[in-house]
Every structure is written in structure tokens, then in C-alpha cells.
Amino acid sequence: MNPPKTDARRHHDPEIRGFASDNYAGVHPEVLAALALANGGHQVSYGEDDYTENLQRIVRSHFGATAEAFPVFNGTGANVVALQAVTDRWGAVICAESAHIHVDECGAPERVGGLKLLTVPTPDGKLTPELIDRQAYGWDDEHRAMPQVVSITQSTELGTLYTPDEIRAICDHAHAHGMKVHLDGSRIANAAASLDVPMRTFTNAVGVDLLSLGGTKNGAMFGEAVVVINQDAVRRMKHLRKLSMQLASKMRFVSVQLEALLARDLWLRNARHSNEMAQRLAEGVRAVHGVEILHPVQANAVFARLPHDVSERLQKRHRFYFWDEAAGDVRWMCSFDTTEEDVDGFVAALKEEMAR
């Protein structure tokens, strides 16, 4: 049979890579191959397919025997569904002021999930039991939203990492107050690769109740999952997923991507590489006079401060974003397909612009 004809044309230069976001990267070839494998014939819709069933086995191998995965379309959907599952209508979520659910989700937890976010300023994106206590009070006060969940991000929005012991302390503290713990794991693979531990070491092994499992930033085309570890903590996950418009009819195409990443070591290979490229970038940047690295480089992000006019000129050569434009702070992200040549070329361009 001749392959079907198509009028599709490439509209971009595949040799161009930037440092704006790991979402800019394409799909890993092994994930594309898995999508093609799942494409033949018919499979039952809405998650009753063989690929979603097998994903459950793989997720349990990473997150324990009680873990259950609920594939969704995207990270915001995963966070909103997860947080709704562990809160009442009057419930609130304690999170860092820099948390993605607070800063980058267009108010979805509040407007779609109906949740109150109780934020805490942090110097490094990380909560502690002491910082949680700034908002962990007033459970019997009908005038105040009730703190019911602590949400942390691993790795954080500032590229920093929690150690397993730090997450254990948060879980113990939250549970002592009757609260659940949610982990936003959009870059959970980068955290595990940097810490050189299995993902279970800082999730089910230390008391996390449920998490948002990222795939897109680590080589998937689209799709994440809510992973429920503590089954007693949640209610009606399937109904919440549908209500939140996150139930994929052809779910096998989300599940097979996560299967491709998690069944062997692709998730870890991709994360290790992007982390290594961030370290290479940080080392190069440190040698440039007048550029300050703002946070420890522990995953695949480099945060820096440099003159505003230099950033604007550099952005015309390589895509990246300001993090705090008034302060001159920028964020540079590395991806699974970032090359040493990409990094070295960027550092050379930075040196040239700083010298002007």
C-alpha cells in the first residue's frame, strides 16, 4: 500500500534551538516510535485500553503497590484535578509564592478548581515546616479558607531541589495537622536524576499523598498524569478528571508516551542529559564577568542576572525569557536535545554581547 499523500510542510529550521523552555523541544524519537506502535487498529476508549492498563503496572514499579495513574492532557490539568481530589469546597492549598499553580496557571486552581491558594514567600522556592506554619492555622475559623493541602514542586520553579529528608519533614508536619501533601512533578525526572535516587525515594517513601507526573518537558509530545499514592486521601478521581475536561477519549496516546519514558530508563537518560547541559551552561556563564548566577543549578535551569540591554540583544540571537525584567533576571532552560555545541555557542554569544 502506498503511504497517504500529505500537503504538510516544515515551517521551521530544525537546527535552531533556544534556552527559553524545555517545552520548546520536540518529541524524543523513542516516544514517537511508541505513538506509531499504538496507532494500529482499534482500542477501547476513555482509558480502558491495553496501554493505559500496562501503564498502571509501570507506575506501581516507580511509586509503590498502591499507586494509580490517571493520565491527563497537561500539567495544569494534572495539578487542578489532583488538588480538587484532596480538598473540600472550603479548602485551601499552602504553596510557595513562586509555585506554578500560583504564578503560571492563569488562576485555574482558583477559578476552575474553586480553591484558595495560601502563598508563602521563600528565598529558594522551597517550603519548610516553619514556612508552612505561616499559613497553617484557623481550621475551626469559618471566616477563613481551611488549609487542607501542602503543595510542593520538585524540582522547584527556581531550579532547586528538596532532599528526601526535607520532603519527609514536610509530609510529617502536614499530616500531623491533618493536611495532605501534593507534589507538582512537572520536572520530577530532573530531580531524581540530580539526586541520583529513584523517584519513590522522595515521594511514596517519605509520605507524599499524590503527585502530578510530568512527561512533556522530558520528551513527550503531550500528556501528564495524576498519580495517587494514598488511596484514602482522594475522592472520585475519575469523576473529577472528566469534570475538569481532562479525560482523553483516545487515552492510549497519552499512556503509551508515559510508558515509553518510564518502562525502562528513557526518562532518566533525558533528564540526566538536560541537567548536564545546564551544568555546562552554568560553568560557562560563571566565567563571564558581570553575569551573576542567582540560584544553585541543581536541575536543568540556570537563573542569572545581567544588564537588561545585553539580554535584549542576546534574545535576538537565542530565545529565552526574562524571569524578573525589572531586576534584569533571566531564566535559561536546557532540554533533552540540547547539545554541547548549543551551550558553547550561547556562552560565546553572551561573552560577545557583554563585551559590547
GROMACS .gro file of C-alpha atoms in nm:
model
  356
    1MET     CA    1   0.000   0.000   0.000
    2ASN     CA    2   0.133   0.344  -0.091
    3PRO     CA    3   0.166   0.586   0.202
    4PRO     CA    4  -0.104   0.855   0.215
    5LYS     CA    5  -0.016   1.181   0.049
    6THR     CA    6   0.002   1.495   0.258
    7ASP     CA    7   0.045   1.864   0.194
    8ALA     CA    8   0.225   1.914   0.526
    9ARG     CA    9   0.542   2.122   0.501
   10ARG     CA   10   0.811   2.202   0.753
   11HIS     CA   11   0.773   2.562   0.868
   12HIS     CA   12   1.077   2.589   1.095
   13ASP     CA   13   1.451   2.537   1.092
   14PRO     CA   14   1.517   2.221   1.299
   15GLU     CA   15   1.875   2.332   1.362
   16ILE     CA   16   1.763   2.628   1.573
   17ARG     CA   17   1.744   2.566   1.947
   18GLY     CA   18   1.689   2.814   2.225
   19PHE     CA   19   1.705   2.824   2.603
   20ALA     CA   20   1.358   2.962   2.671
   21SER     CA   21   1.181   2.646   2.785
   22ASP     CA   22   1.212   2.269   2.783
   23ASN     CA   23   0.864   2.283   2.627
   24TYR     CA   24   1.028   2.416   2.309
   25ALA     CA   25   1.196   2.081   2.244
   26GLY     CA   26   1.042   1.829   2.010
   27VAL     CA   27   0.939   1.471   2.084
   28HIS     CA   28   1.201   1.210   2.161
   29PRO     CA   29   1.230   0.958   1.873
   30GLU     CA   30   1.157   0.667   2.108
   31VAL     CA   31   0.832   0.835   2.213
   32LEU     CA   32   0.738   0.898   1.850
   33ALA     CA   33   0.801   0.531   1.776
   34ALA     CA   34   0.578   0.432   2.067
   35LEU     CA   35   0.298   0.654   1.937
   36ALA     CA   36   0.322   0.487   1.597
   37LEU     CA   37   0.315   0.145   1.764
   38ALA     CA   38  -0.004   0.231   1.948
   39ASN     CA   39  -0.171   0.369   1.637
   40GLY     CA   40  -0.265   0.044   1.465
   41GLY     CA   41  -0.614  -0.097   1.480
   42HIS     CA   42  -0.878  -0.013   1.738
   43GLN     CA   43  -0.853   0.012   2.114
   44VAL     CA   44  -1.119   0.078   2.376
   45SER     CA   45  -1.158   0.449   2.452
   46TYR     CA   46  -1.150   0.654   2.773
   47GLY     CA   47  -0.871   0.461   2.942
   48GLU     CA   48  -0.997   0.104   2.906
   49ASP     CA   49  -0.718   0.029   2.657
   50ASP     CA   50  -0.423  -0.206   2.694
   51TYR     CA   51  -0.167   0.075   2.708
   52THR     CA   52  -0.331   0.252   3.000
   53GLU     CA   53  -0.367  -0.079   3.181
   54ASN     CA   54   0.003  -0.154   3.136
   55LEU     CA   55   0.092   0.198   3.249
   56GLN     CA   56  -0.054   0.112   3.590
   57ARG     CA   57   0.198  -0.168   3.631
   58ILE     CA   58   0.485   0.061   3.535
   59VAL     CA   59   0.371   0.340   3.767
   60ARG     CA   60   0.347   0.096   4.058
   61SER     CA   61   0.707  -0.010   3.993
   62HIS     CA   62   0.813   0.352   4.044
   63PHE     CA   63   0.572   0.470   4.315
   64GLY     CA   64   0.467   0.163   4.512
   65ALA     CA   65   0.197  -0.101   4.512
   66THR     CA   66  -0.089   0.139   4.594
   67ALA     CA   67  -0.010   0.387   4.316
   68GLU     CA   68  -0.266   0.452   4.044
   69ALA     CA   69  -0.214   0.675   3.740
   70PHE     CA   70  -0.481   0.895   3.586
   71PRO     CA   71  -0.348   1.028   3.253
   72VAL     CA   72  -0.446   1.385   3.162
   73PHE     CA   73  -0.369   1.629   2.883
   74ASN     CA   74  -0.135   1.874   3.054
   75GLY     CA   75   0.035   1.988   3.374
   76THR     CA   76  -0.220   2.249   3.475
   77GLY     CA   77  -0.493   1.989   3.434
   78ALA     CA   78  -0.297   1.744   3.647
   79ASN     CA   79  -0.249   1.998   3.924
   80VAL     CA   80  -0.610   2.117   3.926
   81VAL     CA   81  -0.753   1.763   3.924
   82ALA     CA   82  -0.512   1.647   4.195
   83LEU     CA   83  -0.580   1.939   4.426
   84GLN     CA   84  -0.956   1.910   4.387
   85ALA     CA   85  -0.931   1.545   4.484
   86VAL     CA   86  -0.789   1.626   4.828
   87THR     CA   87  -0.991   1.935   4.924
   88ASP     CA   88  -1.340   2.031   5.026
   89ARG     CA   89  -1.523   2.327   4.874
   90TRP     CA   90  -1.396   2.538   5.162
   91GLY     CA   91  -1.044   2.403   5.137
   92ALA     CA   92  -0.719   2.588   5.076
   93VAL     CA   93  -0.374   2.492   4.948
   94ILE     CA   94  -0.050   2.615   5.105
   95CYS     CA   95   0.223   2.670   4.846
   96ALA     CA   96   0.532   2.875   4.778
   97GLU     CA   97   0.477   3.222   4.637
   98SER     CA   98   0.675   3.115   4.329
   99ALA     CA   99   0.471   2.796   4.275
  100HIS     CA  100   0.349   2.725   3.924
  101ILE     CA  101  -0.007   2.680   4.050
  102HIS     CA  102   0.007   3.038   4.181
  103VAL     CA  103   0.209   3.219   3.914
  104ASP     CA  104   0.165   3.040   3.583
  105GLU     CA  105  -0.175   2.874   3.564
  106CYS     CA  106  -0.397   3.175   3.491
  107GLY     CA  107  -0.589   3.129   3.815
  108ALA     CA  108  -0.704   2.779   3.715
  109PRO     CA  109  -0.680   2.632   4.068
  110GLU     CA  110  -0.899   2.917   4.192
  111ARG     CA  111  -1.141   2.961   3.903
  112VAL     CA  112  -1.167   2.602   3.778
  113GLY     CA  113  -1.084   2.414   4.096
  114GLY     CA  114  -1.255   2.658   4.332
  115LEU     CA  115  -0.953   2.656   4.563
  116LYS     CA  116  -0.794   2.922   4.777
  117LEU     CA  117  -0.414   2.938   4.748
  118LEU     CA  118  -0.232   3.044   5.065
  119THR     CA  119   0.113   3.151   4.948
  120VAL     CA  120   0.437   3.183   5.141
  121PRO     CA  121   0.745   3.378   5.022
  122THR     CA  122   1.057   3.162   5.000
  123PRO     CA  123   1.417   3.254   4.915
  124ASP     CA  124   1.478   2.941   4.706
  125GLY     CA  125   1.133   2.816   4.601
  126LYS     CA  126   1.124   2.559   4.882
  127LEU     CA  127   0.878   2.528   5.169
  128THR     CA  128   0.977   2.417   5.518
  129PRO     CA  129   0.761   2.320   5.817
  130GLU     CA  130   0.832   2.664   5.964
  131LEU     CA  131   0.724   2.842   5.646
  132ILE     CA  132   0.413   2.624   5.620
  133ASP     CA  133   0.315   2.735   5.970
  134ARG     CA  134   0.276   3.092   5.845
  135GLN     CA  135  -0.046   2.976   5.678
  136ALA     CA  136  -0.129   2.655   5.867
  137TYR     CA  137  -0.386   2.780   6.115
  138GLY     CA  138  -0.755   2.863   6.156
  139TRP     CA  139  -0.906   2.521   6.082
  140ASP     CA  140  -1.208   2.597   6.300
  141ASP     CA  141  -1.247   2.956   6.181
  142GLU     CA  142  -1.543   2.968   5.945
  143HIS     CA  143  -1.421   3.307   5.817
  144ARG     CA  144  -1.101   3.162   5.674
  145ALA     CA  145  -1.041   2.907   5.400
  146MET     CA  146  -0.932   2.583   5.564
  147PRO     CA  147  -0.574   2.470   5.494
  148GLN     CA  148  -0.609   2.113   5.374
  149VAL     CA  149  -0.315   2.056   5.139
  150VAL     CA  150   0.051   2.149   5.115
  151SER     CA  151   0.171   2.160   4.753
  152ILE     CA  152   0.544   2.149   4.676
  153THR     CA  153   0.730   2.135   4.345
  154GLN     CA  154   1.022   1.901   4.269
  155SER     CA  155   1.235   2.039   4.112
  156THR     CA  156   1.115   2.383   4.212
  157GLU     CA  157   1.031   2.673   3.987
  158LEU     CA  158   1.372   2.820   4.074
  159GLY     CA  159   1.558   2.506   3.971
  160THR     CA  160   1.634   2.398   4.327
  161LEU     CA  161   1.576   2.058   4.484
  162TYR     CA  162   1.426   1.918   4.801
  163THR     CA  163   1.619   1.636   4.961
  164PRO     CA  164   1.414   1.328   5.056
  165ASP     CA  165   1.457   1.421   5.424
  166GLU     CA  166   1.322   1.770   5.360
  167ILE     CA  167   1.011   1.629   5.192
  168ARG     CA  168   0.969   1.377   5.474
  169ALA     CA  169   0.974   1.662   5.728
  170ILE     CA  170   0.709   1.848   5.527
  171CYS     CA  171   0.489   1.538   5.499
  172ASP     CA  172   0.520   1.458   5.869
  173HIS     CA  173   0.437   1.817   5.960
  174ALA     CA  174   0.142   1.841   5.720
  175HIS     CA  175  -0.003   1.506   5.824
  176ALA     CA  176   0.025   1.600   6.191
  177HIS     CA  177  -0.208   1.890   6.110
  178GLY     CA  178  -0.446   1.669   5.914
  179MET     CA  179  -0.330   1.805   5.578
  180LYS     CA  180  -0.236   1.612   5.263
  181VAL     CA  181   0.078   1.664   5.053
  182HIS     CA  182   0.073   1.713   4.676
  183LEU     CA  183   0.392   1.717   4.470
  184ASP     CA  184   0.399   1.903   4.139
  185GLY     CA  185   0.638   1.683   3.941
  186SER     CA  186   0.647   1.853   3.604
  187ARG     CA  187   1.027   1.810   3.623
  188ILE     CA  188   1.036   1.518   3.865
  189ALA     CA  189   1.274   1.328   3.637
  190ASN     CA  190   1.531   1.606   3.657
  191ALA     CA  191   1.511   1.596   4.035
  192ALA     CA  192   1.561   1.219   4.052
  193ALA     CA  193   1.850   1.236   3.806
  194SER     CA  194   2.023   1.512   4.002
  195LEU     CA  195   1.973   1.344   4.339
  196ASP     CA  196   2.068   1.009   4.183
  197VAL     CA  197   1.780   0.829   4.355
  198PRO     CA  198   1.461   0.658   4.234
  199MET     CA  199   1.153   0.880   4.223
  200ARG     CA  200   0.998   0.673   4.503
  201THR     CA  201   1.272   0.792   4.739
  202PHE     CA  202   1.117   1.137   4.766
  203THR     CA  203   0.751   1.050   4.701
  204ASN     CA  204   0.580   0.741   4.843
  205ALA     CA  205   0.876   0.652   5.065
  206VAL     CA  206   0.851   0.980   5.256
  207GLY     CA  207   0.475   1.032   5.273
  208VAL     CA  208   0.362   1.220   4.961
  209ASP     CA  209  -0.008   1.151   4.906
  210LEU     CA  210  -0.035   1.224   4.534
  211LEU     CA  211   0.164   1.389   4.260
  212SER     CA  212   0.146   1.538   3.915
  213LEU     CA  213   0.375   1.331   3.694
  214GLY     CA  214   0.536   1.527   3.413
  215GLY     CA  215   0.612   1.396   3.066
  216THR     CA  216   0.601   1.686   2.822
  217LYS     CA  217   0.914   1.862   2.949
  218ASN     CA  218   1.109   1.536   2.931
  219GLY     CA  219   1.048   1.424   2.574
  220ALA     CA  220   0.674   1.355   2.538
  221MET     CA  221   0.452   1.518   2.277
  222PHE     CA  222   0.183   1.595   2.534
  223GLY     CA  223   0.034   1.438   2.840
  224GLU     CA  224   0.095   1.407   3.213
  225ALA     CA  225  -0.071   1.202   3.484
  226VAL     CA  226  -0.206   1.237   3.834
  227VAL     CA  227  -0.051   0.959   4.039
  228VAL     CA  228  -0.246   0.875   4.353
  229ILE     CA  229  -0.028   0.708   4.616
  230ASN     CA  230  -0.253   0.731   4.920
  231GLN     CA  231  -0.587   0.598   4.802
  232ASP     CA  232  -0.756   0.706   5.128
  233ALA     CA  233  -0.665   1.070   5.058
  234VAL     CA  234  -0.869   1.116   4.740
  235ARG     CA  235  -1.229   1.103   4.630
  236ARG     CA  236  -1.384   1.031   4.292
  237MET     CA  237  -1.073   1.086   4.081
  238LYS     CA  238  -1.236   0.958   3.763
  239HIS     CA  239  -1.528   1.194   3.803
  240LEU     CA  240  -1.303   1.491   3.881
  241ARG     CA  241  -1.088   1.420   3.576
  242LYS     CA  242  -1.393   1.421   3.348
  243LEU     CA  243  -1.548   1.724   3.519
  244SER     CA  244  -1.220   1.912   3.468
  245MET     CA  245  -1.215   1.833   3.094
  246GLN     CA  246  -0.902   1.618   3.129
  247LEU     CA  247  -1.042   1.280   3.019
  248ALA     CA  248  -0.886   1.182   2.686
  249SER     CA  249  -1.107   0.968   2.465
  250LYS     CA  250  -0.803   0.819   2.288
  251MET     CA  251  -0.612   0.785   2.614
  252ARG     CA  252  -0.375   0.523   2.476
  253PHE     CA  253  -0.179   0.802   2.306
  254VAL     CA  254  -0.107   0.967   2.641
  255SER     CA  255  -0.040   0.640   2.820
  256VAL     CA  256   0.196   0.498   2.560
  257GLN     CA  257   0.417   0.807   2.583
  258LEU     CA  258   0.449   0.773   2.958
  259GLU     CA  259   0.508   0.400   2.910
  260ALA     CA  260   0.791   0.475   2.665
  261LEU     CA  261   0.951   0.715   2.911
  262LEU     CA  262   0.906   0.510   3.229
  263ALA     CA  263   0.922   0.143   3.129
  264ARG     CA  264   1.299   0.148   3.102
  265ASP     CA  265   1.538   0.438   3.152
  266LEU     CA  266   1.444   0.691   2.884
  267TRP     CA  267   1.304   0.928   3.146
  268LEU     CA  268   1.634   0.915   3.333
  269ARG     CA  269   1.857   0.943   3.026
  270ASN     CA  270   1.670   1.251   2.906
  271ALA     CA  271   1.676   1.418   3.247
  272ARG     CA  272   2.042   1.344   3.309
  273HIS     CA  273   2.135   1.495   2.975
  274SER     CA  274   1.938   1.816   3.025
  275ASN     CA  275   2.082   1.851   3.376
  276GLU     CA  276   2.436   1.801   3.242
  277MET     CA  277   2.379   2.069   2.978
  278ALA     CA  278   2.259   2.310   3.247
  279GLN     CA  279   2.576   2.243   3.445
  280ARG     CA  280   2.785   2.306   3.135
  281LEU     CA  281   2.595   2.630   3.075
  282ALA     CA  282   2.643   2.741   3.435
  283GLU     CA  283   3.016   2.672   3.420
  284GLY     CA  284   3.047   2.877   3.103
  285VAL     CA  285   2.842   3.164   3.241
  286ARG     CA  286   3.044   3.183   3.563
  287ALA     CA  287   3.347   3.276   3.356
  288VAL     CA  288   3.172   3.580   3.208
  289HIS     CA  289   3.243   3.894   3.409
  290GLY     CA  290   2.930   4.087   3.501
  291VAL     CA  291   2.691   3.790   3.497
  292GLU     CA  292   2.557   3.661   3.830
  293ILE     CA  293   2.403   3.316   3.879
  294LEU     CA  294   2.114   3.361   4.123
  295HIS     CA  295   2.032   3.009   4.249
  296PRO     CA  296   2.212   2.677   4.282
  297VAL     CA  297   2.197   2.494   3.949
  298GLN     CA  298   2.054   2.160   4.059
  299ALA     CA  299   1.832   2.055   3.768
  300ASN     CA  300   1.801   2.183   3.410
  301ALA     CA  301   1.752   2.555   3.481
  302VAL     CA  302   2.000   2.840   3.514
  303PHE     CA  303   1.881   3.168   3.663
  304ALA     CA  304   2.106   3.467   3.608
  305ARG     CA  305   2.123   3.846   3.634
  306LEU     CA  306   2.286   4.058   3.367
  307PRO     CA  307   2.242   4.403   3.213
  308HIS     CA  308   1.900   4.448   3.056
  309ASP     CA  309   2.034   4.573   2.723
  310VAL     CA  310   2.264   4.272   2.695
  311SER     CA  311   1.967   4.036   2.746
  312GLU     CA  312   1.764   4.215   2.481
  313ARG     CA  313   2.044   4.184   2.226
  314LEU     CA  314   2.111   3.823   2.321
  315GLN     CA  315   1.742   3.736   2.284
  316LYS     CA  316   1.765   3.827   1.916
  317ARG     CA  317   2.024   3.551   1.875
  318HIS     CA  318   1.886   3.288   2.117
  319ARG     CA  319   1.534   3.263   2.256
  320PHE     CA  320   1.493   3.292   2.635
  321TYR     CA  321   1.270   3.475   2.879
  322PHE     CA  322   1.308   3.735   3.148
  323TRP     CA  323   1.218   3.599   3.491
  324ASP     CA  324   1.210   3.943   3.657
  325GLU     CA  325   1.261   4.203   3.388
  326ALA     CA  326   1.283   4.497   3.629
  327ALA     CA  327   1.572   4.331   3.813
  328GLY     CA  328   1.737   4.201   3.497
  329ASP     CA  329   1.683   3.837   3.597
  330VAL     CA  330   1.658   3.576   3.323
  331ARG     CA  331   1.596   3.202   3.304
  332TRP     CA  332   1.780   2.965   3.072
  333MET     CA  333   1.641   2.612   3.031
  334CYS     CA  334   1.811   2.307   2.886
  335SER     CA  335   1.629   2.017   2.722
  336PHE     CA  336   1.682   1.652   2.639
  337ASP     CA  337   1.803   1.757   2.291
  338THR     CA  338   2.028   2.047   2.396
  339THR     CA  339   2.379   1.983   2.264
  340GLU     CA  340   2.722   2.085   2.388
  341GLU     CA  341   2.752   2.294   2.073
  342ASP     CA  342   2.425   2.473   2.162
  343VAL     CA  343   2.559   2.560   2.505
  344ASP     CA  344   2.904   2.666   2.389
  345GLY     CA  345   2.756   2.880   2.113
  346PHE     CA  346   2.526   3.051   2.359
  347VAL     CA  347   2.809   3.123   2.604
  348ALA     CA  348   3.018   3.266   2.320
  349ALA     CA  349   2.730   3.492   2.216
  350LEU     CA  350   2.686   3.604   2.578
  351LYS     CA  351   3.055   3.695   2.601
  352GLU     CA  352   3.031   3.893   2.278
  353GLU     CA  353   2.728   4.089   2.394
  354MET     CA  354   2.878   4.157   2.738
  355ALA     CA  355   3.192   4.292   2.571
  356ARG     CA  356   2.999   4.542   2.358
   0.00000   0.00000   0.00000
